[in-house]
mmCIF file of C-alpha atoms in Angstrom:
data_model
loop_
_atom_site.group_PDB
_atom_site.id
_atom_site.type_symbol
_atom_site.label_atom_id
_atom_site.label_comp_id
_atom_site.label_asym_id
_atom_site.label_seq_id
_atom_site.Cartn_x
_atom_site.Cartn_y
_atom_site.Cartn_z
ATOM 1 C CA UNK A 27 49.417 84.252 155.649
ATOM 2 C CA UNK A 28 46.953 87.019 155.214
ATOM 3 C CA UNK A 29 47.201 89.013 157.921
ATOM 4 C CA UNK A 30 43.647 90.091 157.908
ATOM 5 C CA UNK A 31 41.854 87.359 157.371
ATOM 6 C CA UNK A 32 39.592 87.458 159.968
ATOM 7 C CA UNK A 33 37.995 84.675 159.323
ATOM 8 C CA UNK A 34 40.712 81.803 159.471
ATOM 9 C CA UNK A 35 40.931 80.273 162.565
ATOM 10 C CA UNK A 36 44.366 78.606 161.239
ATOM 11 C CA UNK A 37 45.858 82.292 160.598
ATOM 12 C CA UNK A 38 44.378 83.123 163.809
ATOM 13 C CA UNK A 39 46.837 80.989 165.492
ATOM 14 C CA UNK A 40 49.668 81.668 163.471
ATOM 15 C CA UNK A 41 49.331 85.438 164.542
ATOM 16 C CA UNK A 42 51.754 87.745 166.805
ATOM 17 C CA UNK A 43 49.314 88.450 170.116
ATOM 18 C CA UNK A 44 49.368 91.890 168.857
ATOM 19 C CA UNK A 45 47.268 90.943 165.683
ATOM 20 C CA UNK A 46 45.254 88.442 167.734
ATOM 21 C CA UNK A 47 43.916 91.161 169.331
ATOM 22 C CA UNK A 48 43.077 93.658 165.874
ATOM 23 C CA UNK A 49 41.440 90.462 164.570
ATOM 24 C CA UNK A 50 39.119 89.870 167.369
ATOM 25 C CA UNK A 51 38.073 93.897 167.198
ATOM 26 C CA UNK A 52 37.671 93.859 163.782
ATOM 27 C CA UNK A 53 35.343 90.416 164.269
ATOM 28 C CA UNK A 54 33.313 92.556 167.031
ATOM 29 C CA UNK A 55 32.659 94.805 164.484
ATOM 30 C CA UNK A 56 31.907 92.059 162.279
ATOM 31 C CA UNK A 57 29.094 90.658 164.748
ATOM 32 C CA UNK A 58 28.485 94.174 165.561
ATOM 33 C CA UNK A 59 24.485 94.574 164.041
ATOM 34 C CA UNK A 60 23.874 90.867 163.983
ATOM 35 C CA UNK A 61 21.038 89.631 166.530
ATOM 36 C CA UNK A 62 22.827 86.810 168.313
ATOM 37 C CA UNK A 63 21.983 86.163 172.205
ATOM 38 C CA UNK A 64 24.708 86.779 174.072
ATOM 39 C CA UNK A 65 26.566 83.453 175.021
ATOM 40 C CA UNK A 66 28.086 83.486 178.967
ATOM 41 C CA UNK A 67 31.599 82.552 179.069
ATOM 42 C CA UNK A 68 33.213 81.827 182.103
ATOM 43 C CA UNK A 69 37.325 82.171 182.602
ATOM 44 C CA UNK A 70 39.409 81.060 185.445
ATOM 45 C CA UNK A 71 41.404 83.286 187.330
ATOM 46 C CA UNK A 72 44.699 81.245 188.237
ATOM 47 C CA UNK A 73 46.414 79.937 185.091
ATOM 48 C CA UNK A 74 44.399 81.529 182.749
ATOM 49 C CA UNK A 75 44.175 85.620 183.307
ATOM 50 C CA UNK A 76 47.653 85.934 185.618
ATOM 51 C CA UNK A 77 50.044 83.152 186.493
ATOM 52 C CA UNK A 78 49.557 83.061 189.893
ATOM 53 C CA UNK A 79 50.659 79.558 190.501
ATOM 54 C CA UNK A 80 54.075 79.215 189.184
ATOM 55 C CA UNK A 81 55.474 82.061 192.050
ATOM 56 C CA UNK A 82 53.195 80.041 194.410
ATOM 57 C CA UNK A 83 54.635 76.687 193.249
ATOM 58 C CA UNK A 84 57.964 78.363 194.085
ATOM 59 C CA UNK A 85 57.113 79.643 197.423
ATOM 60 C CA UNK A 86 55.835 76.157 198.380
ATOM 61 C CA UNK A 87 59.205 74.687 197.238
ATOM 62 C CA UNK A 88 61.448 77.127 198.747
ATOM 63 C CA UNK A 89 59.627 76.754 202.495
ATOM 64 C CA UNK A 90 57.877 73.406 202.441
ATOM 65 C CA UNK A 91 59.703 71.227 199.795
ATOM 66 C CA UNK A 92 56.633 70.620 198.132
ATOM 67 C CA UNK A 93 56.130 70.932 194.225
ATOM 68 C CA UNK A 94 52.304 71.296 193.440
ATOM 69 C CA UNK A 95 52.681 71.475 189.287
ATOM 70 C CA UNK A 96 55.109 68.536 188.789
ATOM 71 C CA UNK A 97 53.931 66.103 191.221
ATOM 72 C CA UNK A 98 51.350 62.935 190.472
ATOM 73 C CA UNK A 99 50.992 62.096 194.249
ATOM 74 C CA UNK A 100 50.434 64.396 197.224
ATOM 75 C CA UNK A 101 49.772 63.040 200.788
ATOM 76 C CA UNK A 102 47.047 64.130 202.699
ATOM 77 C CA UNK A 103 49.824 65.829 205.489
ATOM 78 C CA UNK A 104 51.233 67.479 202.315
ATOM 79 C CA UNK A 105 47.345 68.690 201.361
ATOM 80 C CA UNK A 106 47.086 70.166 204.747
ATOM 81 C CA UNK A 107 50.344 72.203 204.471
ATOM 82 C CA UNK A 108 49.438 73.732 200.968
ATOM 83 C CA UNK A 109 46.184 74.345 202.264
ATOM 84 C CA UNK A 110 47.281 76.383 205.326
ATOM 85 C CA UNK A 111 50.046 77.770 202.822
ATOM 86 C CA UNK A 112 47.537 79.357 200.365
ATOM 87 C CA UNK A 113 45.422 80.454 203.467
ATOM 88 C CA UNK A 114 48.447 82.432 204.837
ATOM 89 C CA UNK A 115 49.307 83.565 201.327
ATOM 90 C CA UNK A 116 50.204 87.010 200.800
ATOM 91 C CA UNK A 117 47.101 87.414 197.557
ATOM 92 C CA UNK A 118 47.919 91.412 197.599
ATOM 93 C CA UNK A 119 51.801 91.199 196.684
ATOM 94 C CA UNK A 120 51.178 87.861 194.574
ATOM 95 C CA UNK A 121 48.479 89.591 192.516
ATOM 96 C CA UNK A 122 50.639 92.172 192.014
ATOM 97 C CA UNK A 123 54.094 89.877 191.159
ATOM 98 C CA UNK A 124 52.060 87.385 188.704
ATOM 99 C CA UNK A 125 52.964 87.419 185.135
ATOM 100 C CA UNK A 126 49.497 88.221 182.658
ATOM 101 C CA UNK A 127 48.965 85.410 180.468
ATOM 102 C CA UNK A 128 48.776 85.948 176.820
ATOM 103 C CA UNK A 129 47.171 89.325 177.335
ATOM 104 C CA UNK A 130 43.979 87.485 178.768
ATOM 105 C CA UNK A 131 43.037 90.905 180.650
ATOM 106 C CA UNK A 132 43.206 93.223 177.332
ATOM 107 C CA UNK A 133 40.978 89.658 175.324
ATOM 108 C CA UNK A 134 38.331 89.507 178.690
ATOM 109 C CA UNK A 135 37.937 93.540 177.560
ATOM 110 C CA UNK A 136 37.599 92.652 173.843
ATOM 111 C CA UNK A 137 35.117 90.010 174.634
ATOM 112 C CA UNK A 138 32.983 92.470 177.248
ATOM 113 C CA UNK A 139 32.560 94.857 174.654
ATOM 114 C CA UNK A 140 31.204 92.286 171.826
ATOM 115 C CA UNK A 141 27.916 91.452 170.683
ATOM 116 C CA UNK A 142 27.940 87.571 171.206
ATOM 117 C CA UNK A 143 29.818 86.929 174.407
ATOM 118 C CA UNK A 144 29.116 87.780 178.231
ATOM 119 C CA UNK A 145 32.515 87.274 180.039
ATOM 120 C CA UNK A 146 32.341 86.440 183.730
ATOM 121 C CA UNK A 147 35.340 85.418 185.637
ATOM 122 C CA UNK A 148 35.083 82.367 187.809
ATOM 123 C CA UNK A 149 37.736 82.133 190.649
ATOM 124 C CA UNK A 150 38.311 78.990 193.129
ATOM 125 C CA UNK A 151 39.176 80.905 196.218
ATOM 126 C CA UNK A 152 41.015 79.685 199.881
ATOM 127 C CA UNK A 153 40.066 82.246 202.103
ATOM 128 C CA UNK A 154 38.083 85.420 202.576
ATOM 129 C CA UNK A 155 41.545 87.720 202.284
ATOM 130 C CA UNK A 156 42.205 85.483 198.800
ATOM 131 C CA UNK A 157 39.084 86.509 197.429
ATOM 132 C CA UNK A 158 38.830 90.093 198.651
ATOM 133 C CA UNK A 159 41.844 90.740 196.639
ATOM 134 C CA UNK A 160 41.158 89.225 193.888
ATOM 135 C CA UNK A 161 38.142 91.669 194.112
ATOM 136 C CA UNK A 162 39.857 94.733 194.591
ATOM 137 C CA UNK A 163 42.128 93.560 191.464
ATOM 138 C CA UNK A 164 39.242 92.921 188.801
ATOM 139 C CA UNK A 165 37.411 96.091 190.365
ATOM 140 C CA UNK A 166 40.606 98.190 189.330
ATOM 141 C CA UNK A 167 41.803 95.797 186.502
ATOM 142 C CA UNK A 168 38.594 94.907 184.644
ATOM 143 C CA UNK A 169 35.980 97.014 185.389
ATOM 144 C CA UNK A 170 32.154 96.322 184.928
ATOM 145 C CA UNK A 171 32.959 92.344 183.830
ATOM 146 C CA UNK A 172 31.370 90.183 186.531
ATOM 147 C CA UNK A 173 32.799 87.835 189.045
ATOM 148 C CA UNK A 174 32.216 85.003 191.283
ATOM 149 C CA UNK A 175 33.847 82.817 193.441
ATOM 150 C CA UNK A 176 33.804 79.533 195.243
ATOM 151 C CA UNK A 177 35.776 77.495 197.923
ATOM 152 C CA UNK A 178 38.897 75.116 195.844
ATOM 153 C CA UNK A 179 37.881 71.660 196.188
ATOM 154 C CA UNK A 180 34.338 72.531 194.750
ATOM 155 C CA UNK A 181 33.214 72.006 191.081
ATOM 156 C CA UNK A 182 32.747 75.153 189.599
ATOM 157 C CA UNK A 183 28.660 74.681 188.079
ATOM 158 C CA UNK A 184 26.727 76.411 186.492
ATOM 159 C CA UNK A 185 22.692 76.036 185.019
ATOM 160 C CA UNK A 186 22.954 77.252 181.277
ATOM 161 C CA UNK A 187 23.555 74.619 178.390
ATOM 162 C CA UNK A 188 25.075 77.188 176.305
ATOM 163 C CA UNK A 189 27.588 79.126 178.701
ATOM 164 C CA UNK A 190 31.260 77.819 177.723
ATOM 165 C CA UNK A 191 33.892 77.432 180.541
ATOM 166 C CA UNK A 192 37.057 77.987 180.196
ATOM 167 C CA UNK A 193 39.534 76.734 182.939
ATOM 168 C CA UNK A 194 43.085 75.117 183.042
ATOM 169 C CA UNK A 195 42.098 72.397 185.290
ATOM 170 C CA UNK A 196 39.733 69.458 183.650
ATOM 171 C CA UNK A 197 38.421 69.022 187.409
ATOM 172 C CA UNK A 198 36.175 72.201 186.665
ATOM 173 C CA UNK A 199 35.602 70.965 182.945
ATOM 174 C CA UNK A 200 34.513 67.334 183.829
ATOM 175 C CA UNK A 201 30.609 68.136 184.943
ATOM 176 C CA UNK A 202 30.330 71.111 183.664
ATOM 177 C CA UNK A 203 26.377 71.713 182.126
ATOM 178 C CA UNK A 204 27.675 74.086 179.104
ATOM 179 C CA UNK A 205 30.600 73.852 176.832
ATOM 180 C CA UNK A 206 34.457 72.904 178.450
ATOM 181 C CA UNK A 207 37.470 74.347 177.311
ATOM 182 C CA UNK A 208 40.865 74.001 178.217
ATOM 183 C CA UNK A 209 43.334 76.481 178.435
ATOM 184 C CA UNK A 210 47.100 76.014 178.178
ATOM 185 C CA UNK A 211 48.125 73.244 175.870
ATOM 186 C CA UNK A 212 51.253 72.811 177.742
ATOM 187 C CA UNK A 213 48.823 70.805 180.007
ATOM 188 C CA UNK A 214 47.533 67.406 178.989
ATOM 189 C CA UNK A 215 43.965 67.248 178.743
ATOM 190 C CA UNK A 216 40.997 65.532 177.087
ATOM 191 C CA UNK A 217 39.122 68.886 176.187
ATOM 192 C CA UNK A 218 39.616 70.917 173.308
ATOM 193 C CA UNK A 219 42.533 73.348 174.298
ATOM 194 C CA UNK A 220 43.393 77.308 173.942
ATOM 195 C CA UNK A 221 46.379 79.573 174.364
ATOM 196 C CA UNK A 222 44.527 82.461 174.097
ATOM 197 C CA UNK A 223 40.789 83.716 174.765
ATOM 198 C CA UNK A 224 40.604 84.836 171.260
ATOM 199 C CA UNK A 225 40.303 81.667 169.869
ATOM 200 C CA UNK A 226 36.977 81.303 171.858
ATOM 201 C CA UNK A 227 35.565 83.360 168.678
ATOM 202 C CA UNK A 228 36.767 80.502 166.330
ATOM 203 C CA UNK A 229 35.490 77.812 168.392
ATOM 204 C CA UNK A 230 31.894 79.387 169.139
ATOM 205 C CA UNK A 231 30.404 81.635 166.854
ATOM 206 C CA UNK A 232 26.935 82.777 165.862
ATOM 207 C CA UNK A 233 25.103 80.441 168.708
ATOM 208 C CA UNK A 234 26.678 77.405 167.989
ATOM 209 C CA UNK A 235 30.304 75.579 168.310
ATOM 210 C CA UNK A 236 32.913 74.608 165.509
ATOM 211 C CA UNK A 237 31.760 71.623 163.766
ATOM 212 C CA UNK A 238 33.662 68.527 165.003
ATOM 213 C CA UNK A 239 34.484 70.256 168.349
ATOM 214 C CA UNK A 240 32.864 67.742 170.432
ATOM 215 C CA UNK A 241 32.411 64.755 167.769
ATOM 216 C CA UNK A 242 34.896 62.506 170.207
ATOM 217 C CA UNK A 243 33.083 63.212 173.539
ATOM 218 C CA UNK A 244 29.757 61.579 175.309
ATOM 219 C CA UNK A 245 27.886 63.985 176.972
ATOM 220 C CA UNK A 246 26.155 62.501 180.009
ATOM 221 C CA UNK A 247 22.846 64.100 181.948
ATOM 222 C CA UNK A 248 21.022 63.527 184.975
ATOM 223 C CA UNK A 249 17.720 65.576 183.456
ATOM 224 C CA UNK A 250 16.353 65.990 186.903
ATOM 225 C CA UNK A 251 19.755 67.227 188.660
ATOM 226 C CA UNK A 252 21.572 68.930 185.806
ATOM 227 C CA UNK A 253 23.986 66.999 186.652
ATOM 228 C CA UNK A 254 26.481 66.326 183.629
ATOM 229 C CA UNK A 255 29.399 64.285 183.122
ATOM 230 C CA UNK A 256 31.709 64.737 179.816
ATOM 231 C CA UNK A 257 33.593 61.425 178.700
ATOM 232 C CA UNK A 258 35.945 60.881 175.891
ATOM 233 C CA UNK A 259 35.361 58.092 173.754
ATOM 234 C CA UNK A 260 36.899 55.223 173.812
#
């Protein structure tokens, strides 16, 4: 493997996170004096930047017996306690607890200071205390990238064609108007998948995606609405 190739995707992933991240500076250098619009890309907060959910998952176990990541059916009393649960949370300590995921914070800097990419972080929030904290965090955490939230249960949407998403739950990939993108591939889905937000440079570069990326998807839209559905083919 050469180290520095910069330009392998392949050797990308093959890479300590450590040289993940000198690639991805030396490839903002590359695009550096290229004109390229700037391409929006939108990251999830739980499961992708800190991994909030596994001490949550815990919690829930420990006081109501209920396992939210390993479970195919949850009853509607069950929804009601997790939803109260997450309400009640304590976001302050649980933001401060949570494990980074594969240096997302330090990538989400890289990818603020490029040429080609406009991160903003999209968060599915339970309350008003849940998303005040996760304010105060990115405030002190990640200054100057933007942020918005919206109430869990709700598609996250958005009205560019080009903006990626990039989200460990296909529920906010499904109708999404831009590009999906999964992150974790310790989760099954039908998008194309990520560790790390690095590899967004491999996948989408110089205003369009990696050929092939999308070749075994139907892309479905409602001109009028915007309203898209993605579909893998059969």
């Amino acid at each position: 493997m050469d180290d520095y190739n910069i330009f392998s995707y392949e050797d990308y992933k093959n890479s300590s996170l450590e040289l993940k991240l000198k690639k991805i500076k030396l490839l903002n250098e590359y695009y550096k004096f290229k004109k390229l619009s700037k391409i929006r890309v939108y990251i999830d907060f739980d499961g992708v930047i800190l991994d909030t959910m596994s001490i949550a998952n815990e919690l829930l176990i420990e006081n109501h017996g209920i396992n939210i990541i390993n479970n195919d059916y949850i009853s509607d009393d069950e929804e009601k306690e997790i939803a109260n649960f997450f309400i009640n949370l304590n976001w302050k300590k649980l933001l401060n607890e949570a494990d980074e995921i594969n240096k997302s914070k330090s990538f989400i800097k890289l990818i603020k200071e490029s040429n080609i990419y406009e991160p903003i972080i999209y968060s599915a929030v339970n309350s008003e205390n849940e998303k005040n904290e996760k304010s105060t965090f990115l405030d002190r955490k990640l200054k100057n990238v933007e942020y918005k939230f919206i109430a869990v249960r709700n598609p996250k949407i958005c009205d560019d064609r080009n903006s990626i998403i990039v989200d460990d739950s296909d529920f906010n990939l499904i109708n999404w108007y831009g590009y999906p993108i999964h992150f974790d591939s310790k989760i099954n889905s039908i998008f194309p998948t990520i560790d790390d937000l690095g590899e967004i440079y491999y996948l989408f570069y110089e205003n369009k995606y990696k050929e092939g990326l999308y070749d075994d998807f139907i892309r479905e839209e409602d001109v009028k609405t915007k309203k898209v559905t993605w579909k893998k083919k059969i």
